[in-house]
Coordinates of C-alpha atoms and ligand atoms in Angstrom, one line a residue:
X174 CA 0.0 0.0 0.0
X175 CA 1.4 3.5 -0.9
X176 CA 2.2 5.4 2.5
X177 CA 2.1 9.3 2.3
X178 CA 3.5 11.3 5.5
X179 CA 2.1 12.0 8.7
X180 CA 2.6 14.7 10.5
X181 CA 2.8 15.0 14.0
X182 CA 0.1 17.5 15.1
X183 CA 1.6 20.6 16.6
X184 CA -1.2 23.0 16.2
X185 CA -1.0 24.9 19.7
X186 CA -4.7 27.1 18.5
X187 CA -6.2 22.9 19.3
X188 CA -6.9 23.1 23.2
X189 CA -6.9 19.6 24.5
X190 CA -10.8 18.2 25.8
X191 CA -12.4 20.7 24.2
X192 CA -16.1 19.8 24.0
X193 CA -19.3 21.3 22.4
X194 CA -22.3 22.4 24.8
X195 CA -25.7 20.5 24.2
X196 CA -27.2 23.9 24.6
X197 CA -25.5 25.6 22.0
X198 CA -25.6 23.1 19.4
X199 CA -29.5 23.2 19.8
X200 CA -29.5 27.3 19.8
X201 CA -27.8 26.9 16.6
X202 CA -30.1 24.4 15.1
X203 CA -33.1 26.9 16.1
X204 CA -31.0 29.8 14.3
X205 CA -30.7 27.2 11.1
X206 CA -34.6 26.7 11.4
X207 CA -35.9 30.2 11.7
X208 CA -33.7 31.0 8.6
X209 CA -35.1 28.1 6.8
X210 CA -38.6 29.2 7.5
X211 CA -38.2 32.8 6.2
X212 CA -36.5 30.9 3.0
X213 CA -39.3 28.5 2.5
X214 CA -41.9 31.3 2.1
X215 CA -39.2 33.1 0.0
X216 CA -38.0 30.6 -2.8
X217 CA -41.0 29.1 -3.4
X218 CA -40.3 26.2 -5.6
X219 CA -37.2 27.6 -6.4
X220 CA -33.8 27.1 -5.1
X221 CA -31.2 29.6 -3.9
X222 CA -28.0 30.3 -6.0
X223 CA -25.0 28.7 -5.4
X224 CA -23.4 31.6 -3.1
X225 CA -24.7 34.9 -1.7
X226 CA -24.7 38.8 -3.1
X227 CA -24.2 40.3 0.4
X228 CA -25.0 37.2 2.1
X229 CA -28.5 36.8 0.4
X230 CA -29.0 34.0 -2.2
X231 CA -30.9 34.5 -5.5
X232 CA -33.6 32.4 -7.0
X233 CA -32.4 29.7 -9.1
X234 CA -34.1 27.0 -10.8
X235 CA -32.9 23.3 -10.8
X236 CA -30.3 23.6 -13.0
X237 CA -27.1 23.7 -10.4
X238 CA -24.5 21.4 -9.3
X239 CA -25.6 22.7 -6.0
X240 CA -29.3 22.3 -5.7
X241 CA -29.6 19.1 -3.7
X242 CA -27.9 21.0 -0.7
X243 CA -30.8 23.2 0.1
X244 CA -33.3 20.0 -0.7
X245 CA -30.9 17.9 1.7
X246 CA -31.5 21.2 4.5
X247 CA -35.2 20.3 4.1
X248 CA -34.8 16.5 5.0
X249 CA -32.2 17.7 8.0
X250 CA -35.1 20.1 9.5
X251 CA -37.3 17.1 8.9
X252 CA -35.3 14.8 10.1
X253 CA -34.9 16.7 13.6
X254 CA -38.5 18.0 13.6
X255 CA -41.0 15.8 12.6
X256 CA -42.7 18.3 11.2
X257 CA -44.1 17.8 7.6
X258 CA -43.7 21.3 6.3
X259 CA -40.2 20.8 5.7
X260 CA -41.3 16.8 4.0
X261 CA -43.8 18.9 2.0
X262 CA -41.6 21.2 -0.1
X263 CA -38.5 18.6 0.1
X264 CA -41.1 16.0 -1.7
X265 CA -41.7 18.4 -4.3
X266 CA -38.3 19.0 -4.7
X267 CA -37.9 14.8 -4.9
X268 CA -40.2 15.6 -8.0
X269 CA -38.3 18.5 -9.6
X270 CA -35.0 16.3 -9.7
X271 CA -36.9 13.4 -10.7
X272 CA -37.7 15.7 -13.9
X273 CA -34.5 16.7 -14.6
X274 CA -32.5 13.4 -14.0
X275 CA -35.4 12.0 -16.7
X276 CA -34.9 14.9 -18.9
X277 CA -31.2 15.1 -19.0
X278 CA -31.3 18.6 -17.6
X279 CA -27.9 20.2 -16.6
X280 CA -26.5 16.5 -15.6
X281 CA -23.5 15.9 -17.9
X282 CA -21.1 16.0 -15.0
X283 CA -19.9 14.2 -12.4
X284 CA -22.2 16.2 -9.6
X285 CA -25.1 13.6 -9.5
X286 CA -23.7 12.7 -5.6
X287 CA -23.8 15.8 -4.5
X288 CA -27.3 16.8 -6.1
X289 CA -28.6 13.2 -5.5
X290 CA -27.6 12.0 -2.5
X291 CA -29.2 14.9 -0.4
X292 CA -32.1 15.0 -2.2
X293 CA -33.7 11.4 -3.5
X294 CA -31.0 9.2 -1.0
X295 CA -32.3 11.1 1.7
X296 CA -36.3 10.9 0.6
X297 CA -35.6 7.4 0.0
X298 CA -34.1 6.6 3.5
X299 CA -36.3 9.0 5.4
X300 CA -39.8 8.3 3.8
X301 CA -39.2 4.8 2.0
X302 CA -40.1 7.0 -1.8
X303 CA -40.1 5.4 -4.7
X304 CA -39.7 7.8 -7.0
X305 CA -36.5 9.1 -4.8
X306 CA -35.2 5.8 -5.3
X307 CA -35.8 5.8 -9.1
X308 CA -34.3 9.3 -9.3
X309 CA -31.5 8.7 -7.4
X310 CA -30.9 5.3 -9.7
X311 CA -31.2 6.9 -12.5
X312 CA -28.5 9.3 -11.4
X313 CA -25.7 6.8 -10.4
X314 CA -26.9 5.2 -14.4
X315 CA -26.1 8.3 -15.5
X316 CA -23.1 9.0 -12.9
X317 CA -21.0 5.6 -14.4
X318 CA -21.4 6.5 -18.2
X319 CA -18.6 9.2 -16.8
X320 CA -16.2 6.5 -16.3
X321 CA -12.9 6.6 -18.1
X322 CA -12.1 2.5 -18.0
X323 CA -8.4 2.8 -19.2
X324 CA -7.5 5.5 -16.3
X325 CA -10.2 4.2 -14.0
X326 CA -11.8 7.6 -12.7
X327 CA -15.3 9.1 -13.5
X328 CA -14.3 12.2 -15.4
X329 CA -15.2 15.3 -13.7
X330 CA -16.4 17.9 -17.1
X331 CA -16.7 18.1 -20.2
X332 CA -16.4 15.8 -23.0
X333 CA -15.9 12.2 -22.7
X334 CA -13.7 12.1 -25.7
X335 CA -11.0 15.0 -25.1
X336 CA -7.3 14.9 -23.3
X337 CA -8.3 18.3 -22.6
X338 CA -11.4 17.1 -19.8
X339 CA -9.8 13.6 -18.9
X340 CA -9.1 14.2 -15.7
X341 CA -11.0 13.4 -11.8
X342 CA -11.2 15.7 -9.4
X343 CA -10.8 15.0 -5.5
X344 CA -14.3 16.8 -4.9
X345 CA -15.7 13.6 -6.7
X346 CA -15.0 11.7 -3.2
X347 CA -18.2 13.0 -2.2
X348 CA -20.1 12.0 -5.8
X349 CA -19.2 8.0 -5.5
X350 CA -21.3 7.2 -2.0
X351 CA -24.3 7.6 -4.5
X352 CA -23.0 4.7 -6.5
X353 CA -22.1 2.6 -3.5
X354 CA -26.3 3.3 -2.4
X355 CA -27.2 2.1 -5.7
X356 CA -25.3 -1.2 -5.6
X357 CA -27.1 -2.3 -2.6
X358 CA -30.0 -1.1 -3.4
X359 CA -30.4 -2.7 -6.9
X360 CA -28.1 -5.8 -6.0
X361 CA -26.0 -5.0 -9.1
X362 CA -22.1 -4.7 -7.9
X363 CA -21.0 -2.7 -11.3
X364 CA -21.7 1.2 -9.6
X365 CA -19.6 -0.3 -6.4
X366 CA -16.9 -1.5 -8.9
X367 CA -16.7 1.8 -10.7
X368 CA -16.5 4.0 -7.2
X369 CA -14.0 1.7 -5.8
X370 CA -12.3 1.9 -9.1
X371 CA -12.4 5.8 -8.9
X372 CA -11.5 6.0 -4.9
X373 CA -8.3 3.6 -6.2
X374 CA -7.4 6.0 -8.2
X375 CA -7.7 9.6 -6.4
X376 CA -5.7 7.9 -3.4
X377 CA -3.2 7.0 -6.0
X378 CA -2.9 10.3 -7.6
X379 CA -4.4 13.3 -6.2
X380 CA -3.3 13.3 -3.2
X381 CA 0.4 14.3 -2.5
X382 CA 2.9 12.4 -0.5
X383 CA 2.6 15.2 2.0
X384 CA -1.1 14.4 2.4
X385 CA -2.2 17.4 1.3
X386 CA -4.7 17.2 -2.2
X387 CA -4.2 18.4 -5.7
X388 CA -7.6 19.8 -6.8
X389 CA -7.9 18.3 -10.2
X390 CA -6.2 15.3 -11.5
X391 CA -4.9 14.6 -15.5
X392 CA -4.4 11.2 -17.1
X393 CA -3.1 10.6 -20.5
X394 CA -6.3 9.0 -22.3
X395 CA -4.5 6.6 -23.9
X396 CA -2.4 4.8 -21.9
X397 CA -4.7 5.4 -18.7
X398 CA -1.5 6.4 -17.1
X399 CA -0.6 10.0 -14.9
X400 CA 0.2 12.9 -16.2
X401 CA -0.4 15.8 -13.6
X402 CA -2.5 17.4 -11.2
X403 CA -3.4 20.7 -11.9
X404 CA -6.1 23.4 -9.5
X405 CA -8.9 24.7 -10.6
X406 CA -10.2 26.9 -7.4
X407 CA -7.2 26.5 -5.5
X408 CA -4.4 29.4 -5.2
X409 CA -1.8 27.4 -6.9
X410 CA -0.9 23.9 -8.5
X411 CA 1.2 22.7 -5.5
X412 CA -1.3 24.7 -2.8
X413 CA -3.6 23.0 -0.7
X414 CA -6.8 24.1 -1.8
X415 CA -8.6 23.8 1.6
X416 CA -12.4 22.8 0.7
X417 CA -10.6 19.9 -1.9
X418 CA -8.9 18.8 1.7
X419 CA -11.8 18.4 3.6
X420 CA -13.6 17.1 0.4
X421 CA -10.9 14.3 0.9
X422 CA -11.5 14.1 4.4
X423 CA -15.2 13.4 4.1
X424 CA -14.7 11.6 1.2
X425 CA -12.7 8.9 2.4
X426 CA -14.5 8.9 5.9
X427 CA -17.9 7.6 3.7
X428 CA -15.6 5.3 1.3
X429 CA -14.8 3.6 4.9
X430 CA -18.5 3.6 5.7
X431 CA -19.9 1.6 2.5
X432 CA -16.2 -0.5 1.7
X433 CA -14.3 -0.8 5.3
X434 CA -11.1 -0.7 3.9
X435 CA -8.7 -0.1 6.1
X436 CA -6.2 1.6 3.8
X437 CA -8.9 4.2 4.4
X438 CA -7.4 5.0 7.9
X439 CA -3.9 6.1 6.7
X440 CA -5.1 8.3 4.0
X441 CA -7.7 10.1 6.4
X442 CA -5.4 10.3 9.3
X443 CA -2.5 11.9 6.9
X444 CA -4.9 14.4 5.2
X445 CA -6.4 15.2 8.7
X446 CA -3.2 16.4 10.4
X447 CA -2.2 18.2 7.5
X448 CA -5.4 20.2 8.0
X449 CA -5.9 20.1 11.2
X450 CA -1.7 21.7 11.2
X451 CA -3.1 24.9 9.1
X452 CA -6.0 26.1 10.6
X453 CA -5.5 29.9 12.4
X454 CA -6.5 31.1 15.8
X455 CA -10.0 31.3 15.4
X456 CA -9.8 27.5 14.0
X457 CA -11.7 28.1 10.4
X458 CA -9.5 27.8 7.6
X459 CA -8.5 30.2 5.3
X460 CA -9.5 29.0 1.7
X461 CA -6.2 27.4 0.5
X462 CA -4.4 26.4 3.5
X463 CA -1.6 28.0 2.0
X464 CA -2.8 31.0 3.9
X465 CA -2.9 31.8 7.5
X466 CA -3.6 34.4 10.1
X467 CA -1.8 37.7 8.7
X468 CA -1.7 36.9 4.9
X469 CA -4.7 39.2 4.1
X470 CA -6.7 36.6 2.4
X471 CA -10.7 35.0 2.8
X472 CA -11.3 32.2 5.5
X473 CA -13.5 28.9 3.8
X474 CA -16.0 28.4 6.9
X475 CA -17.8 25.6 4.3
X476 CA -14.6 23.9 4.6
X477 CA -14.3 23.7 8.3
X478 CA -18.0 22.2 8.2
X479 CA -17.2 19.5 5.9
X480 CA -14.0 18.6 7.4
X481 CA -15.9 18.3 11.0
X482 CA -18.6 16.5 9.6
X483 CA -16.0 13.9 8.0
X484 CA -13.9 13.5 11.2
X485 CA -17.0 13.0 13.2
X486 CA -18.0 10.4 10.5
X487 CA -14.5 8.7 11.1
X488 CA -14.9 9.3 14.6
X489 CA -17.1 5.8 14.3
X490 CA -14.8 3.5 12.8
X491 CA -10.9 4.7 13.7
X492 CA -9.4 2.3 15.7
X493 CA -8.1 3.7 19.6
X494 CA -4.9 3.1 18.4
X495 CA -4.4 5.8 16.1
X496 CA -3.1 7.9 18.9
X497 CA -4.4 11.3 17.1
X498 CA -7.9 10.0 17.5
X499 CA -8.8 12.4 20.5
X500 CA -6.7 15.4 18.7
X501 CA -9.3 15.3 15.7
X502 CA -12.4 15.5 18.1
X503 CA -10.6 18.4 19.3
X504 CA -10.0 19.9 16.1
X505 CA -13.7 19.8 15.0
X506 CA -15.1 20.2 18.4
X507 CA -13.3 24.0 18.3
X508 CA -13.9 24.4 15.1
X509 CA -17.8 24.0 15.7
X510 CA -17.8 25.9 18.7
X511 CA -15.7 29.0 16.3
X512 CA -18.2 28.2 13.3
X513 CA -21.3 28.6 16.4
X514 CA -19.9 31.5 17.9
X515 CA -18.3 33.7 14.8
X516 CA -20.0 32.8 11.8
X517 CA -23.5 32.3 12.4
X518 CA -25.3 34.9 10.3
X519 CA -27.4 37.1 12.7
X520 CA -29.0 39.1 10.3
X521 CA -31.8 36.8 9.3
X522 CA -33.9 38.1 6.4
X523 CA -35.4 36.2 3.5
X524 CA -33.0 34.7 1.0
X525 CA -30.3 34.9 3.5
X526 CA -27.5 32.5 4.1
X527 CA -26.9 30.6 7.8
X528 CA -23.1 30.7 8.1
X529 CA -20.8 33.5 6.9
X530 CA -17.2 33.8 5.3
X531 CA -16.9 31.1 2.5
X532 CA -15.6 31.2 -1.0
X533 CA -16.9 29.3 -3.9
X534 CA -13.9 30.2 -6.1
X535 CA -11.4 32.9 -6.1
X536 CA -9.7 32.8 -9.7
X537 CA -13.4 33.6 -10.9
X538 CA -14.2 36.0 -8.1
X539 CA -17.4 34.1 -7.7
X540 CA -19.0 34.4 -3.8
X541 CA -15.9 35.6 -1.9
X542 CA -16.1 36.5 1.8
X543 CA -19.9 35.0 1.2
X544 CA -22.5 32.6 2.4
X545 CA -22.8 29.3 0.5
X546 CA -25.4 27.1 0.2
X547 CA -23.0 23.9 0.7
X548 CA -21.4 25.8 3.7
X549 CA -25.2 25.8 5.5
X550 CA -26.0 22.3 4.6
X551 CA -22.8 20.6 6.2
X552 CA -23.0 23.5 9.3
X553 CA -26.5 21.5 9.9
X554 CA -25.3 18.0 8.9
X555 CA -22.3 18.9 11.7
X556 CA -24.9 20.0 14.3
X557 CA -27.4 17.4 14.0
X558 CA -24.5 15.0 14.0
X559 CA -24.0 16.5 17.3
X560 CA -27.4 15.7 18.7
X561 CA -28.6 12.4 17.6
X562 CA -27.9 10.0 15.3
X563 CA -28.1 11.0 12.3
X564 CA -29.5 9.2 9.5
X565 CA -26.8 10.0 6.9
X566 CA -27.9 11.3 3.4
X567 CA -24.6 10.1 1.6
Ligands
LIG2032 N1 -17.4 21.0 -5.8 C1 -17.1 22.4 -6.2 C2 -16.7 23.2 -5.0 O1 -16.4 22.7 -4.0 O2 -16.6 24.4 -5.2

């Protein structure tokens, strides 16, 4: 098994036993809901944009690589509620990506995880739906006629057929659960093969031998061999984009939960420390870890959610004798308790956005210092985390 470095964790902002008050947790859930309720009445049947103008999203239609975050909010306020207002507009959602999985709408990428797993996966695992289950199938279908055979990776964009797309990206970690749902599901092992195929690959390639990620991944198409990785919303080729990190994190936290392989643990635990070594005083990462406290640059608060809700997914399986086990819970504990105390959005109007200070992408100047819709969705996936047992989505 390839080995990539550890580092020993010398982050001195990490206090030791830091935990997360019960209280707090559900004071920020009831913030989460009351802006949730102003943005039901206010989108309608429509869906905010991907980030915020001034920390209010637009109205969107389905058309989005982001859309199933808001649908998989819905299912979370369901989930902790009981109450079937939120079921009622998540099941016409269910609908509206039913339509556009069946009509090919906006789908030729590799996104279908992230846009199916939060919406039909959940329906399907919270209400038993059929349609969400023929959605979501029809999704991982169209998910695996992505995959690149000789280099054995679903391609991220554009055309199948080009040198110029053929490459993964380590975001995809979080697209491939979908096709591990629909293997046990439909009892056919080929979308299993294919994401174990792909998860093969990325930990072969995109991530570096100092455990941090390349964003994007190039293989030559034809001899399926490696070429170079390359960034797309990171600062740099050789930086550490920090939201591809905790896509990593995450990532390989739910490869462990549908394949329990164990070379899983190395690869988390590496790319854990090297995140856990960047993060600033307040604890939420700037958005390449490239940056710290100082540097004059954005912080990625959608990152520290994800990377806290993938150490808290690993939290289940990592054996005690990974000695940086309790160092982790640390890590996301204080970065919940930051994202609780700093970066809840107080000013709660219609259309706005729950958590503050993210960046969709730099290079393109798209939602910087903003809300994002991913960032709110993985701030509540942490918090119910924290509360009960959470029936996860992926
Ligand atoms: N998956 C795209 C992003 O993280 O911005």
């Amino acid at each position: 098994m390839r080995k990539i470095d550890i580092e020993d964790i010398k982050n001195s902002h990490i206090i030791p036993n830091t935990k997360v008050k019960r209280e707090d947790v559900e004071n920020a859930i009831n913030h989460v809901l009351t802006q949730l309720d102003l943005n039901i009445a206010y989108f309608g049947t429509q869906f905010p944009s991907s980030a915020t103008n001034k920390n209010v999203y637009s109205k969107i239609d389905n058309i989005e690589w982001t859309d199933g975050f808001y649908t998989g909010m819905l299912w979370l306020a369901y989930e902790y509620t009981n109450n079937p207002k939120y079921r009622d507009v998540a099941e016409q959602h269910v609908n509206s990506f039913y339509h556009r999985i069946l009509h090919e709408i906006e789908v030729d990428h590799h996104d279908l995880g992230f846009l199916y797993s939060l919406s039909c996966v959940a329906a399907y695992k919270l209400t038993g739906s059929a349609i969400a289950k023929k959605a979501a199938l029809l999704a991982a279908d169209k998910l695996i006629t992505r995959y690149q055979a000789k280099s054995k990776f679903i391609q991220a964009w554009g055309k199948l057929d080009s040198q110029d797309h053929h490459r993964f990206i380590i975001d995809c970690m979080l697209n491939i659960p979908l096709l591990y749902w629909a293997s046990e599901v439909s009892g056919n092992n080929i979308y299993a093969e294919i994401a174990n195929n792909h998860f093969e690959t990325s930990l072969k390639y995109v991530i570096r031998d100092d455990a941090s990620a390349y964003h994007t991944f190039y293989m030559d198409m034809l001899t399926g061999k490696p070429l170079k990785g390359v960034t797309r919303q990171g600062f740099s080729d050789d930086s550490s984009w920090a939201r591809g990190q905790a896509w990593g994190i995450y990532g390989i936290a739910l490869n462990y939960r549908y394949t329990k392989n164990e070379k899983c643990f190395h690869f988390y635990h590496a790319m854990t420390n090297y995140f856990i070594n960047r993060l600033p005083k307040d604890c939420i990462c700037y958005w390449d870890l490239i940056f710290n406290d100082g540097d004059n640059h954005f912080k990625d608060s959608s990152s520290a959610a994800i990377a806290i809700c993938g150490i808290n997914e690993m939290m289940r399986y990592l054996p005690e004798t990974i000695e940086d086990k309790a160092k982790h819970l640390d890590a996301a504990n204080s970065m919940l308790n930051s994202l609780i105390k700093h970066y809840l959005n107080q000013d709660v109007v219609a259309g706005g956005c729950v958590l503050l200070h993210g960046v969709y992408s730099w290079h393109s100047g798209k939602g910087l210092d903003e809300g994002n819709i991913w960032g709110d969705y993985f701030l509540f996936e942490a918090l119910l985390r924290y509360i009960k047992d959470h029936e996860i989505y992926w």
